[in-house]
CSV table of C-alpha atoms in Angstrom, one decimal:
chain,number,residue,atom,x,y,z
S,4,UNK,CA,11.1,20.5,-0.3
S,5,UNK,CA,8.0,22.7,0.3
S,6,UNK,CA,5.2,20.9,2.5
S,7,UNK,CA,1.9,20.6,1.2
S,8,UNK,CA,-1.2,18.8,3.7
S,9,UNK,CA,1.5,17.4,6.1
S,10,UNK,CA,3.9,15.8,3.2
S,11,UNK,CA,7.1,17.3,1.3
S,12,UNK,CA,6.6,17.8,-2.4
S,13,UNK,CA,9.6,18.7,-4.6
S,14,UNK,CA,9.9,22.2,-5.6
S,15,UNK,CA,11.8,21.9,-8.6
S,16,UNK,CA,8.3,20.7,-10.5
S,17,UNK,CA,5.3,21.8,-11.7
S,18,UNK,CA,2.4,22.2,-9.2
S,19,UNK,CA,0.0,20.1,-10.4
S,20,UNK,CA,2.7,17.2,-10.9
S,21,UNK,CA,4.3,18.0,-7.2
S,22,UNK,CA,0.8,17.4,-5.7
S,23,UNK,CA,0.5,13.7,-7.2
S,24,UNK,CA,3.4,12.7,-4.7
S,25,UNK,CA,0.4,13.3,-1.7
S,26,UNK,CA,-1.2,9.5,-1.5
S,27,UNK,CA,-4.5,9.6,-3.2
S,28,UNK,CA,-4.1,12.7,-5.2
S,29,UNK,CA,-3.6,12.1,-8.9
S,30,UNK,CA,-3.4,14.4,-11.7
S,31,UNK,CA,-6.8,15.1,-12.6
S,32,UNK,CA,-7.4,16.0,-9.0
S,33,UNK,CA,-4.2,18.3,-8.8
S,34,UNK,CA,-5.3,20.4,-11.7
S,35,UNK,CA,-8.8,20.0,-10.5
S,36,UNK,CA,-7.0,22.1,-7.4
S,37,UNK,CA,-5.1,23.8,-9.4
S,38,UNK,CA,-8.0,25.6,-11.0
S,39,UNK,CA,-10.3,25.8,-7.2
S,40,UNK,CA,-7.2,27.7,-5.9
S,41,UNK,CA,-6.8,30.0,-8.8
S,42,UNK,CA,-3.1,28.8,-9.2
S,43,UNK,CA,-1.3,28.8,-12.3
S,44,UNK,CA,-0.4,24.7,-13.6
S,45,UNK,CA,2.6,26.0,-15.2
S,46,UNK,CA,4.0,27.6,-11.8
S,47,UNK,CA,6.9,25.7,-10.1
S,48,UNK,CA,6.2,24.9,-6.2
S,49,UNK,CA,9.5,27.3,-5.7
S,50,UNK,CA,7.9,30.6,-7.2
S,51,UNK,CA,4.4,30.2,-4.8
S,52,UNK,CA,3.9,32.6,-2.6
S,53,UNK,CA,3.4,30.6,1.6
S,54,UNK,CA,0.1,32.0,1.3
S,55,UNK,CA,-0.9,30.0,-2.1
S,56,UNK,CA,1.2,27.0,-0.2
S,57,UNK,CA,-1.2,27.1,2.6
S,58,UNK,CA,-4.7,27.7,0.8
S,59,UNK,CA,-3.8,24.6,-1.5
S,60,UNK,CA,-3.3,22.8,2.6
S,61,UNK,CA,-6.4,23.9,4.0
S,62,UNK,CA,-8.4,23.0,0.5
S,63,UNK,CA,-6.7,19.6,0.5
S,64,UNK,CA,-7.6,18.5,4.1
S,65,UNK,CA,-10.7,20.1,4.3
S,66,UNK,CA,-12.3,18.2,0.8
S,67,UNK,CA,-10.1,15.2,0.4
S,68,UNK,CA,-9.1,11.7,2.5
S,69,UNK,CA,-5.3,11.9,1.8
S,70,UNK,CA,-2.3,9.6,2.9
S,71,UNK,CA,-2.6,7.4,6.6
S,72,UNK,CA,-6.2,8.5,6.7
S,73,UNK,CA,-7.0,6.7,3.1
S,74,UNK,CA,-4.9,4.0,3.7
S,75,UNK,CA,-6.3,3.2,7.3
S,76,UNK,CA,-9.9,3.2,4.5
S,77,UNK,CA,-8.6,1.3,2.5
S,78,UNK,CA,-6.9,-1.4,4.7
S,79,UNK,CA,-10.8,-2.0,6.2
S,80,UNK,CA,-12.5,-1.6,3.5
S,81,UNK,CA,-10.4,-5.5,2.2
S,82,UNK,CA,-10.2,-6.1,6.0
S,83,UNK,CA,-14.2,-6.1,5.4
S,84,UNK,CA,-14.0,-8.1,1.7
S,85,UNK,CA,-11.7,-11.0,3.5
S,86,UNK,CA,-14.0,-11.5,6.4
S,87,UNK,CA,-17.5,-11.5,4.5
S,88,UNK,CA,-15.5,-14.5,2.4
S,89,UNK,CA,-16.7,-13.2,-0.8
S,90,UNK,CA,-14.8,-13.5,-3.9
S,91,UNK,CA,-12.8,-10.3,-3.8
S,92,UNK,CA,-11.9,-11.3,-0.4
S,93,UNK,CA,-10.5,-14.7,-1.1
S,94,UNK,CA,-8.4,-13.5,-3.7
S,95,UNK,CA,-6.8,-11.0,-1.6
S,96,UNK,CA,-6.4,-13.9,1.4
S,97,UNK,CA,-4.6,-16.4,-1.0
S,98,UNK,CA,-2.8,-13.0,-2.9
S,99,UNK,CA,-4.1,-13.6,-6.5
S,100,UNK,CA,-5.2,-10.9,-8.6
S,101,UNK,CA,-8.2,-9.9,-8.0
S,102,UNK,CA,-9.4,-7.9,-10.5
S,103,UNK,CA,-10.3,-10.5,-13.3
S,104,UNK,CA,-6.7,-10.6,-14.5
S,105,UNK,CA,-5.4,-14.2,-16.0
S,106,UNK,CA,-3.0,-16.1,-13.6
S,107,UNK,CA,-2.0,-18.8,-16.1
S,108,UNK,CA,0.9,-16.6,-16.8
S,109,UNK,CA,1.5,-12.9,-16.1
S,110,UNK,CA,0.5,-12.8,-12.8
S,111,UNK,CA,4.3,-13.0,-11.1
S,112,UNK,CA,3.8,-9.7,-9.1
S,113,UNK,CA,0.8,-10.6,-7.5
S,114,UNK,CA,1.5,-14.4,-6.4
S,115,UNK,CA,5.0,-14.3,-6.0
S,116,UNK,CA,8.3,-16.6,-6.5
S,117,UNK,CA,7.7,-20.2,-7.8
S,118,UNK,CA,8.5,-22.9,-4.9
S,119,UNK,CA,8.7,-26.3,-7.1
S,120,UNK,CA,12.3,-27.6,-7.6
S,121,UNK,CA,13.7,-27.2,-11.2
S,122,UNK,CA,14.5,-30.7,-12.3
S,123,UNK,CA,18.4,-30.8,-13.5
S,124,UNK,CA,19.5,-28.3,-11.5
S,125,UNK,CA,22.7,-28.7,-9.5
């Protein structure tokens, strides 16, 4: 495992793909990086150099919000939506969907296990 901006990517892959296991890098953004740092997509993490390793860490910290910082941004930002009360922030208090999806069915991830008693059932 080669780190990469504080966080062990596998070396067996392509860059551009190893980079998407950083939170809040995705692909466009890895080749995005890919093509800032001049670094061949096609390259495996194993055959850089520890000087390519490093100017892809210093690029990444230095133009991105990656991992516990974005999260810790992200957690406040819905902190923020749940105590203005609006509609986004209800949604995420009572753990519906809140992006519009239906919830008459297909919403089993979001709200969770049913509670009502199955009638007939021993």
């Amino acid at each position: 495992m080669a780190r990469i901006a504080g966080v062990n990517v596998p070396v067996k892959k392509c860059v551009p793909f190893a980079l998407t296991y950083i939170y809040g890098i995705g692909i466009a953004t890895a080749n995005s990086i890919c093509r800032t740092c001049e670094i061949d997509k096609g390259k495996r993490v194993s055959e850089l150099r520890d000087k390519d390793i490093e100017k892809v860490s210093s690029f990444i910290r230095q133009n991105y919000n990656i991992e516990g910082e974005l999260r810790k941004e992200v957690a406040m930002n819905i902190k923020s939506l749940v105590e203005m009360g609006c509609y986004r922030g209800v949604r995420h208090r009572k753990g519906l969907p809140v992006r519009g999806q239906r919830t008459h069915t297909n919403a089993k991830t979001r709200k969770g296990r049913s509670w009502l008693p199955i009638a007939g059932r021993k």
